[in-house]
Amino acid sequence: MNDQVSKQQPIDPKHLALQKTLDIICGKWRLYIIYQLGTEARRYGELRRMIPAISEKVLIQELKALVSLGVVEKKSYNEVPPRVDYSLTEKGLQVLPTLLKLTAIGELFLEP
Amino acid sequence: MNDQVSKQQPIDPKHLALQKTLDIICGKWRLYIIYQLGTEARRYGELRRMIPAISEKVLIQELKALVSLGVVEKKSYNEVPPRVDYSLTEKGLQVLPTLLKLTAIGELFLEP
């Protein structure tokens, strides 16, 4: 979408913001992972168990994408054995209420 | 996403609802078209002018998808020349406030 826009017209800041939102929401499983995290910190293994349908490769890839988007943070603890967990960033927590409302949209449209 | 789920675990209704939401939001240009419609009825030519970066083919295809999802309705008027316009359905209008909040998410994450 961005490509087309940048070729054909000046970039509209609203459109850029919208594209950023879509990057966060529309990646495969991203919103689902955000919902599973909610307000908790979760270890990788916990997330695996919470979303059994997702493959290991995709979970790692989507967590990386969410970290690089600034939605999720990964914390490593200096423990033996080493512990790593994932949680929503401050910004991620800020937008969580809006993101949680998105399920209700689907529910409404699933009604006959 | 649905494919994987149906093969590996019983379908979670929340997940189905979420997938429906993603269908509405994540199609190319869909959310952008919804924003342009807002609470107005718009003729096809108007939408073309409002979103000049989108190709004719894609606009037609995305409008069709939104109609079949139940978000947009197409009305034909018995006039000469024939008039057709597009507007949000009742359900579409119901979810518009939540959809409009999505731009603010992108804005927050674009901030340094």
XYZ file of N, CA and C in Angstrom:
672
model
N 0.845 -1.193 0.000
C 0.000 0.000 0.000
C 0.883 1.245 0.000
N 1.884 1.247 0.879
C 2.799 2.384 0.933
C 3.488 2.634 -0.396
N 3.898 1.566 -1.041
C 4.601 1.689 -2.314
C 3.787 2.464 -3.327
N 2.544 2.010 -3.476
C 1.670 2.661 -4.442
C 1.510 4.141 -4.136
N 1.308 4.427 -2.847
C 1.061 5.810 -2.470
C 2.274 6.674 -2.773
N 3.462 6.187 -2.392
C 4.630 7.043 -2.543
C 4.939 7.320 -4.012
N 4.540 6.400 -4.879
C 4.772 6.639 -6.300
C 3.796 7.654 -6.875
N 2.566 7.657 -6.374
C 1.530 8.396 -7.081
C 1.082 9.688 -6.443
N 1.331 9.880 -5.176
C 0.876 11.125 -4.549
C 1.702 11.374 -3.302
N 1.706 12.646 -2.831
C 2.470 12.912 -1.616
C 1.900 12.071 -0.473
N 2.764 11.719 0.474
C 2.311 10.837 1.544
C 1.463 11.611 2.554
N 0.293 11.114 2.772
C -0.655 11.689 3.716
C -0.323 11.136 5.110
N -0.055 12.014 6.098
C 0.345 11.513 7.425
C -0.704 10.584 8.053
N -1.970 10.844 7.794
C -3.030 9.968 8.313
C -2.895 8.564 7.726
N -2.515 8.554 6.448
C -2.364 7.273 5.774
C -1.174 6.504 6.343
N -0.106 7.231 6.645
C 1.079 6.604 7.260
C 0.717 5.987 8.606
N -0.056 6.732 9.386
C -0.465 6.240 10.709
C -1.319 4.980 10.546
N -2.206 5.030 9.592
C -3.084 3.888 9.347
C -2.265 2.661 8.939
N -1.264 2.901 8.103
C -0.420 1.792 7.658
C 0.323 1.176 8.846
N 0.758 2.040 9.752
C 1.454 1.560 10.950
C 0.506 0.686 11.791
N -0.721 1.141 11.920
C -1.725 0.344 12.652
C -1.899 -1.020 11.994
N -2.006 -0.998 10.673
C -2.219 -2.263 9.962
C -1.022 -3.203 10.142
N 0.185 -2.629 10.203
C 1.378 -3.464 10.443
C 1.258 -4.189 11.787
N 0.728 -3.475 12.766
C 0.617 -4.063 14.113
C -0.487 -5.119 14.151
N -1.603 -4.810 13.517
C -2.788 -5.659 13.635
C -2.779 -6.826 12.661
N -2.287 -6.566 11.449
C -2.587 -7.487 10.353
C -1.548 -8.571 10.118
N -0.409 -8.490 10.781
C 0.535 -9.593 10.618
C -0.130 -10.854 11.133
N 0.265 -11.964 10.549
C -0.315 -13.244 10.934
C -0.163 -13.454 12.446
N -1.237 -13.669 13.140
C -1.237 -13.981 14.573
C -0.872 -12.818 15.487
N -0.539 -11.638 14.953
C -0.025 -10.584 15.837
C -1.029 -10.169 16.880
N -2.258 -9.919 16.426
C -3.280 -9.463 17.356
C -3.584 -10.562 18.376
N -3.542 -11.787 17.921
C -3.808 -12.918 18.797
C -2.740 -13.014 19.900
N -1.493 -12.786 19.518
C -0.406 -12.803 20.513
C -0.584 -11.650 21.506
N -0.941 -10.476 20.992
C -1.161 -9.318 21.870
C -2.261 -9.637 22.891
N -3.331 -10.271 22.438
C -4.426 -10.643 23.350
C -3.944 -11.619 24.414
N -3.114 -12.570 24.014
C -2.631 -13.569 24.983
C -1.737 -12.916 26.030
N -0.949 -11.926 25.605
C -0.089 -11.237 26.570
C -0.940 -10.404 27.520
N -1.841 -9.621 26.967
C -2.662 -8.750 27.807
C -1.777 -7.931 28.733
N -2.090 -7.961 30.013
C -1.299 -7.150 30.949
C -0.221 -7.983 31.664
N -0.020 -9.214 31.230
C 0.936 -10.109 31.900
C 2.258 -10.209 31.141
N 3.287 -10.637 31.855
C 4.523 -11.042 31.195
C 4.448 -12.558 31.017
N 4.807 -13.024 29.837
C 4.700 -14.465 29.571
C 6.019 -14.994 29.042
N 6.375 -16.168 29.503
C 7.574 -16.806 28.959
C 7.236 -17.417 27.618
N 8.269 -17.607 26.825
C 8.060 -18.143 25.486
C 7.260 -19.455 25.514
N 7.650 -20.349 26.427
C 6.980 -21.651 26.515
C 5.494 -21.525 26.868
N 5.197 -20.553 27.697
C 3.789 -20.310 28.040
C 3.001 -19.911 26.803
N 3.568 -18.986 26.023
C 2.883 -18.537 24.802
C 2.674 -19.708 23.847
N 3.669 -20.554 23.725
C 3.556 -21.754 22.888
C 2.350 -22.585 23.313
N 2.222 -22.771 24.611
C 1.110 -23.590 25.105
C -0.230 -22.878 24.948
N -0.215 -21.539 25.056
C -1.465 -20.780 24.954
C -1.996 -20.737 23.524
N -1.098 -20.821 22.553
C -1.505 -20.771 21.144
C -0.957 -22.000 20.439
N -1.533 -23.182 20.728
C -0.936 -24.413 20.183
C -1.014 -24.490 18.653
N -1.897 -23.735 18.042
C -2.050 -23.840 16.586
C -0.921 -23.154 15.812
N -0.162 -22.333 16.490
C 0.888 -21.571 15.813
C 2.183 -22.390 15.820
N 2.921 -22.353 14.724
C 4.179 -23.105 14.690
C 5.261 -22.313 15.433
N 6.279 -23.037 15.878
C 7.377 -22.430 16.627
C 8.027 -21.316 15.812
N 8.246 -21.599 14.542
C 8.911 -20.655 13.645
C 8.103 -19.356 13.538
N 6.789 -19.512 13.350
C 5.940 -18.332 13.171
C 5.829 -17.545 14.482
N 5.745 -18.252 15.605
C 5.657 -17.533 16.883
C 6.903 -16.681 17.105
N 8.070 -17.259 16.857
C 9.317 -16.507 17.031
C 9.349 -15.302 16.095
N 8.975 -15.522 14.862
C 8.999 -14.468 13.841
C 8.008 -13.336 14.194
N 6.825 -13.701 14.675
C 5.825 -12.691 14.995
C 6.201 -11.932 16.266
N 6.799 -12.630 17.233
C 7.259 -11.939 18.441
C 8.352 -10.929 18.085
N 9.263 -11.337 17.203
C 10.328 -10.422 16.759
C 9.725 -9.185 16.100
N 8.726 -9.411 15.226
C 8.089 -8.296 14.521
C 7.420 -7.355 15.527
N 6.747 -7.926 16.521
C 6.060 -7.095 17.522
C 7.061 -6.322 18.381
N 8.209 -6.940 18.665
C 9.256 -6.231 19.408
C 9.775 -5.078 18.551
N 10.015 -5.337 17.273
C 10.585 -4.270 16.445
C 9.561 -3.166 16.150
N 8.282 -3.481 16.219
C 7.246 -2.446 16.074
C 7.069 -1.623 17.358
N 7.652 -2.099 18.454
C 7.536 -1.363 19.719
C 6.298 -1.718 20.523
N 5.650 -2.823 20.158
C 4.424 -3.215 20.854
C 4.751 -4.153 22.020
N 5.752 -4.989 21.810
C 6.113 -6.011 22.802
C 7.569 -5.788 23.211
N 7.865 -6.058 24.483
C 9.281 -6.048 24.878
C 9.694 -7.405 25.431
N 10.951 -7.711 25.137
C 11.515 -8.994 25.551
C 12.486 -8.691 26.679
N 12.317 -9.362 27.799
C 13.251 -9.131 28.908
C 14.011 -10.404 29.219
N 15.336 -10.240 29.366
C 16.158 -11.397 29.723
C 16.622 -11.227 31.157
N 16.491 -12.281 31.949
C 16.901 -12.225 33.344
C 18.161 -13.053 33.531
N 19.073 -12.500 34.325
C 20.333 -13.184 34.585
C 20.170 -14.300 35.611
N 19.511 -15.355 35.202
C 19.260 -16.445 36.137
C 19.804 -17.745 35.544
N 19.908 -18.739 36.380
C 20.282 -20.058 35.883
C 19.133 -21.014 36.197
N 18.472 -21.632 35.195
C 18.692 -21.427 33.758
C 18.183 -20.035 33.320
N 18.715 -19.496 32.224
C 18.341 -18.136 31.795
C 16.842 -18.041 31.558
N 16.263 -16.905 31.939
C 14.828 -16.734 31.782
C 14.595 -15.540 30.866
N 13.630 -15.697 29.951
C 13.277 -14.632 29.016
C 11.759 -14.517 29.060
N 11.264 -13.305 29.175
C 9.820 -13.190 29.006
C 9.415 -12.022 28.104
N 8.172 -12.071 27.698
C 7.614 -11.078 26.775
C 6.430 -10.399 27.439
N 6.340 -9.083 27.235
C 5.156 -8.371 27.731
C 4.881 -7.189 26.811
N 3.715 -6.587 26.950
C 3.417 -5.405 26.152
C 4.247 -4.229 26.674
N 4.691 -3.372 25.780
C 5.380 -2.143 26.180
C 4.337 -1.178 26.744
N 4.821 -0.033 27.217
C 3.902 0.988 27.732
C 2.910 1.403 26.637
N 3.428 1.643 25.432
C 2.544 2.002 24.313
C 1.583 0.864 23.972
N 2.096 -0.340 24.043
C 1.256 -1.511 23.766
C 0.085 -1.583 24.744
N 0.389 -1.330 26.030
C -0.670 -1.355 27.044
C -1.673 -0.225 26.810
N -1.141 0.910 26.321
C -1.996 2.075 26.071
C -3.060 1.783 24.997
N -2.683 0.991 23.991
C -3.625 0.738 22.894
C -4.406 -0.561 23.082
N -4.059 -1.315 24.140
C -4.738 -2.595 24.366
C -6.275 -2.476 24.421
N -6.825 -1.465 25.149
C -8.298 -1.386 25.207
C -8.937 -1.270 23.814
N -8.351 -0.477 22.936
C -8.904 -0.365 21.571
C -8.764 -1.699 20.836
N -7.612 -2.325 20.983
C -7.395 -3.600 20.286
C -8.367 -4.675 20.793
N -8.668 -4.644 22.076
C -9.597 -5.643 22.630
C -11.011 -5.476 22.063
N -11.344 -4.238 21.681
C -12.683 -3.999 21.106
C -12.842 -4.627 19.725
N -11.737 -4.972 19.108
C -11.821 -5.467 17.725
C -12.541 -6.815 17.630
N -12.454 -7.616 18.686
C -13.166 -8.902 18.651
C -14.675 -8.689 18.540
N -15.172 -7.645 19.226
C -16.612 -7.370 19.199
C -17.084 -7.037 17.781
N -16.223 -6.434 16.990
C -16.588 -6.125 15.595
C -16.856 -7.420 14.841
N -15.943 -8.358 14.961
C -16.121 -9.636 14.280
C -17.375 -10.353 14.757
N -17.603 -10.298 16.077
C -18.798 -10.950 16.631
C -20.065 -10.375 16.012
N -20.116 -9.053 15.896
C -21.288 -8.395 15.305
C -21.511 -8.867 13.870
N -20.431 -8.970 13.111
C -20.585 -9.347 11.703
C -20.785 -10.850 11.508
N -20.486 -11.637 12.532
C -20.772 -13.071 12.447
C -22.249 -13.362 12.723
N -22.914 -12.427 13.414
C -24.363 -12.615 13.676
C -25.128 -12.671 12.360
N -26.178 -13.519 12.313
C -26.922 -13.605 11.047
C -27.746 -12.327 10.793
N -4.683 -18.585 8.363
C -4.795 -18.709 9.806
C -5.904 -19.699 10.152
N -7.074 -19.501 9.556
C -8.189 -20.403 9.804
C -7.851 -21.850 9.470
N -7.165 -22.050 8.357
C -6.804 -23.384 7.922
C -6.030 -24.123 9.004
N -4.993 -23.421 9.478
C -4.149 -24.047 10.498
C -4.957 -24.437 11.723
N -5.829 -23.507 12.129
C -6.594 -23.756 13.339
C -7.513 -24.954 13.163
N -8.211 -25.003 12.036
C -9.200 -26.060 11.887
C -8.533 -27.430 11.812
N -7.292 -27.451 11.347
C -6.592 -28.742 11.301
C -6.114 -29.182 12.674
N -5.720 -28.234 13.525
C -4.976 -28.608 14.713
C -5.729 -28.529 16.021
N -6.819 -27.801 16.062
C -7.542 -27.698 17.332
C -8.971 -27.276 17.044
N -9.868 -27.531 18.032
C -11.250 -27.113 17.804
C -11.288 -25.598 17.598
N -12.240 -25.123 16.836
C -12.278 -23.697 16.538
C -12.826 -22.913 17.724
N -12.053 -21.977 18.153
C -12.395 -21.107 19.263
C -13.254 -19.961 18.706
N -14.480 -19.761 19.260
C -15.356 -18.717 18.711
C -14.727 -17.315 18.744
N -13.939 -17.046 19.757
C -13.247 -15.750 19.840
C -12.291 -15.585 18.658
N -11.669 -16.707 18.310
C -10.703 -16.667 17.226
C -11.422 -16.420 15.893
N -12.594 -17.038 15.743
C -13.406 -16.827 14.536
C -13.798 -15.360 14.404
N -14.218 -14.781 15.534
C -14.634 -13.372 15.523
C -13.453 -12.492 15.147
N -12.309 -12.819 15.711
C -11.106 -12.037 15.433
C -10.750 -12.128 13.948
N -10.877 -13.330 13.402
C -10.562 -13.513 11.987
C -11.504 -12.688 11.111
N -12.760 -12.625 11.520
C -13.743 -11.828 10.769
C -13.336 -10.341 10.808
N -12.934 -9.888 11.976
C -12.467 -8.501 12.095
C -11.288 -8.250 11.161
N -10.356 -9.196 11.157
C -9.163 -9.011 10.320
C -9.551 -8.985 8.840
N -10.566 -9.775 8.464
C -11.033 -9.738 7.071
C -11.520 -8.334 6.699
N -12.198 -7.703 7.640
C -12.748 -6.372 7.372
C -11.643 -5.323 7.320
N -10.718 -5.421 8.257
C -9.714 -4.371 8.417
C -8.526 -4.547 7.479
N -8.131 -5.807 7.267
C -6.804 -6.034 6.709
C -6.762 -6.170 5.196
N -7.886 -6.241 4.524
C -7.827 -6.248 3.073
C -7.189 -4.947 2.611
N -6.502 -5.041 1.490
C -5.826 -3.862 0.951
C -6.818 -2.709 0.801
N -6.567 -1.599 1.407
C -7.376 -0.381 1.262
C -8.733 -0.444 1.938
N -9.124 -1.565 2.554
C -10.497 -1.658 3.063
C -10.805 -0.605 4.113
N -9.904 -0.508 5.099
C -10.146 0.441 6.183
C -10.137 1.865 5.628
N -9.277 2.100 4.662
C -9.184 3.419 4.050
C -10.488 3.792 3.341
N -11.085 2.834 2.652
C -12.374 3.071 1.981
C -13.473 3.324 3.028
N -13.456 2.545 4.095
C -14.450 2.740 5.162
C -14.347 4.164 5.718
N -13.116 4.624 5.943
C -12.915 5.990 6.456
C -13.470 7.027 5.480
N -13.246 6.813 4.187
C -13.699 7.788 3.199
C -15.222 7.825 3.159
N -15.872 6.688 3.342
C -17.327 6.674 3.349
C -17.869 7.370 4.603
N -17.318 6.996 5.747
C -17.806 7.582 7.002
C -19.319 7.467 7.062
N -19.981 8.560 7.341
C -21.439 8.510 7.478
C -22.160 8.933 6.190
N -21.413 9.123 5.113
C -22.006 9.611 3.849
C -22.230 8.465 2.848
N -23.118 8.729 1.899
C -23.198 7.855 0.727
C -22.332 8.499 -0.356
N -21.537 7.703 -1.043
C -20.617 8.236 -2.050
C -20.789 7.480 -3.350
N -20.763 8.220 -4.431
C -20.805 7.573 -5.737
C -19.429 7.020 -6.055
N -19.409 6.053 -6.935
C -18.136 5.414 -7.287
C -17.092 6.443 -7.723
N -17.511 7.373 -8.599
C -16.574 8.381 -9.106
C -16.006 9.271 -8.008
N -16.826 9.558 -7.032
C -16.347 10.348 -5.887
C -15.241 9.598 -5.145
N -15.496 8.304 -4.899
C -14.491 7.504 -4.187
C -13.184 7.450 -4.980
N -13.305 7.307 -6.269
C -12.123 7.317 -7.146
C -11.310 8.591 -6.923
N -12.002 9.725 -6.886
C -11.293 11.004 -6.725
C -10.749 11.163 -5.310
N -11.452 10.585 -4.324
C -11.005 10.727 -2.939
C -9.765 9.881 -2.649
N -9.618 8.789 -3.381
C -8.460 7.911 -3.163
C -7.743 7.730 -4.495
N -7.039 8.771 -4.941
C -6.456 8.681 -6.288
C -5.358 7.622 -6.415
N -4.781 7.216 -5.294
C -3.670 6.260 -5.388
C -4.140 4.835 -5.686
N -5.415 4.577 -5.537
C -5.917 3.218 -5.713
C -6.312 3.012 -7.177
N -6.031 1.845 -7.714
C -6.394 1.591 -9.116
C -7.882 1.261 -9.201
N -8.440 1.463 -10.393
C -9.864 1.217 -10.606
C -10.201 -0.232 -10.243
N -9.362 -1.134 -10.727
C -9.600 -2.564 -10.509
C -9.653 -2.889 -9.009
N -8.689 -2.346 -8.281
C -8.612 -2.651 -6.847
C -9.785 -2.010 -6.096
N -10.165 -0.798 -6.485
C -11.289 -0.146 -5.808
C -12.568 -0.974 -5.985
N -12.816 -1.415 -7.201
C -14.011 -2.232 -7.473
C -13.972 -3.527 -6.657
N -12.811 -4.158 -6.660
C -12.640 -5.437 -5.955
C -12.817 -5.255 -4.434
N -12.271 -4.182 -3.890
C -12.370 -3.964 -2.452
C -13.789 -3.558 -2.044
N -14.464 -2.781 -2.905
C -15.867 -2.438 -2.619
C -16.724 -3.702 -2.616
N -16.492 -4.568 -3.577
C -17.235 -5.839 -3.628
C -17.009 -6.651 -2.366
N -15.760 -6.722 -1.937
C -15.433 -7.489 -0.729
C -16.147 -6.886 0.482
N -16.147 -5.562 0.573
C -16.798 -4.909 1.719
C -18.311 -5.114 1.684
N -18.883 -5.135 0.484
C -20.314 -5.413 0.359
C -20.581 -6.847 0.822
N -19.748 -7.783 0.377
C -20.035 -9.173 0.732
C -19.755 -9.454 2.210
N -18.903 -8.656 2.827
C -18.673 -8.784 4.281
C -19.808 -8.152 5.092
N -20.656 -7.380 4.427
C -21.781 -6.750 5.139
C -21.442 -5.405 5.753
N -20.306 -4.842 5.338
C -19.871 -3.557 5.917
C -20.407 -2.392 5.085
N -20.468 -2.610 3.768
C -20.864 -1.547 2.839
C -22.086 -2.018 2.062
N -22.998 -1.085 1.757
C -24.085 -1.461 0.844
C -24.046 -0.588 -0.403
N -24.433 -1.222 -1.488
C -24.439 -0.561 -2.789
C -25.900 -0.328 -3.142
N -26.258 0.908 -3.462
C -27.641 1.193 -3.844
C -27.694 1.680 -5.273
N -28.634 1.105 -6.045
C -28.820 1.539 -7.427
C -30.127 2.319 -7.502
N -30.087 3.468 -8.133
C -31.279 4.298 -8.276
C -31.748 4.241 -9.715
N -33.069 4.138 -9.868
C -33.646 4.084 -11.212
C -33.717 5.467 -11.828
N -32.578 5.977 -12.225
C -32.539 7.320 -12.801
C -31.862 7.248 -14.155
N -32.026 8.315 -14.928
C -31.285 8.395 -16.189
C -30.393 9.643 -16.127
N -29.043 9.512 -16.199
C -28.297 8.241 -16.260
C -28.371 7.482 -14.936
N -28.182 6.149 -14.965
C -28.317 5.349 -13.744
C -27.332 5.808 -12.663
N -27.792 5.829 -11.431
C -26.936 6.285 -10.340
C -26.739 5.136 -9.357
N -25.506 4.981 -8.909
C -25.160 3.936 -7.935
C -24.374 4.612 -6.826
N -24.709 4.337 -5.588
C -23.807 4.828 -4.547
C -23.526 3.783 -3.475
N -22.504 4.080 -2.704
C -22.023 3.169 -1.660
C -22.097 3.882 -0.315
N -22.521 3.144 0.703
C -22.498 3.717 2.050
C -22.271 2.582 3.048
N -21.961 2.941 4.286
C -21.806 1.908 5.308
C -23.179 1.343 5.665
N -23.241 0.057 5.934
C -24.475 -0.560 6.421
C -24.700 -0.128 7.877
N -25.820 -0.551 8.430
C -26.095 -0.226 9.837
C -24.978 -0.787 10.744
N -24.604 -2.040 10.479
C -23.510 -2.643 11.268
C -22.194 -1.896 11.033
N -21.983 -1.488 9.793
C -20.768 -0.739 9.461
C -20.703 0.548 10.268
N -21.831 1.247 10.340
C -21.880 2.505 11.102
C -21.672 2.243 12.593
N -22.179 1.092 13.043
C -22.057 0.736 14.462
C -20.585 0.574 14.884
N -19.768 0.030 13.978
C -18.365 -0.221 14.341
C -17.439 0.915 13.907
N -17.984 1.903 13.198
C -17.146 3.008 12.704
C -16.352 3.712 13.814
N -16.974 4.016 14.980
C -16.192 4.702 16.018
C -14.948 3.919 16.448
N -15.090 2.595 16.585
C -13.906 1.786 16.950
C -12.877 1.819 15.819
N -13.350 1.701 14.587
C -12.416 1.693 13.454
C -11.684 3.030 13.344
N -12.386 4.120 13.651
C -11.748 5.442 13.562
C -10.625 5.597 14.591
N -10.746 4.869 15.711
C -9.697 4.958 16.746
C -8.394 4.304 16.313
N -8.464 3.500 15.257
C -7.258 2.758 14.864
C -6.156 3.668 14.330
N -6.528 4.804 13.759
C -5.488 5.721 13.271
C -4.636 6.237 14.430
N -5.297 6.479 15.570
C -4.566 6.996 16.734
C -3.501 6.007 17.205
N -3.761 4.717 17.026
C -2.762 3.708 17.400
C -1.501 3.898 16.571
N -1.674 4.018 15.258
C -0.518 4.222 14.383
C 0.220 5.496 14.725
N -0.543 6.549 15.020
C 0.086 7.837 15.367
C 0.969 7.679 16.603
N 0.457 6.977 17.603
C 1.227 6.766 18.836
C 2.534 6.030 18.542
N 2.455 5.014 17.695
C 3.661 4.216 17.426
C 4.606 4.894 16.434
N 4.125 5.903 15.716
C 5.023 6.659 14.832
C 5.830 7.695 15.626
N 5.330 8.060 16.814
C 6.068 9.021 17.656
C 7.421 8.425 18.035
N 8.462 9.289 18.106
C 9.769 8.737 18.455
C 9.840 8.319 19.928
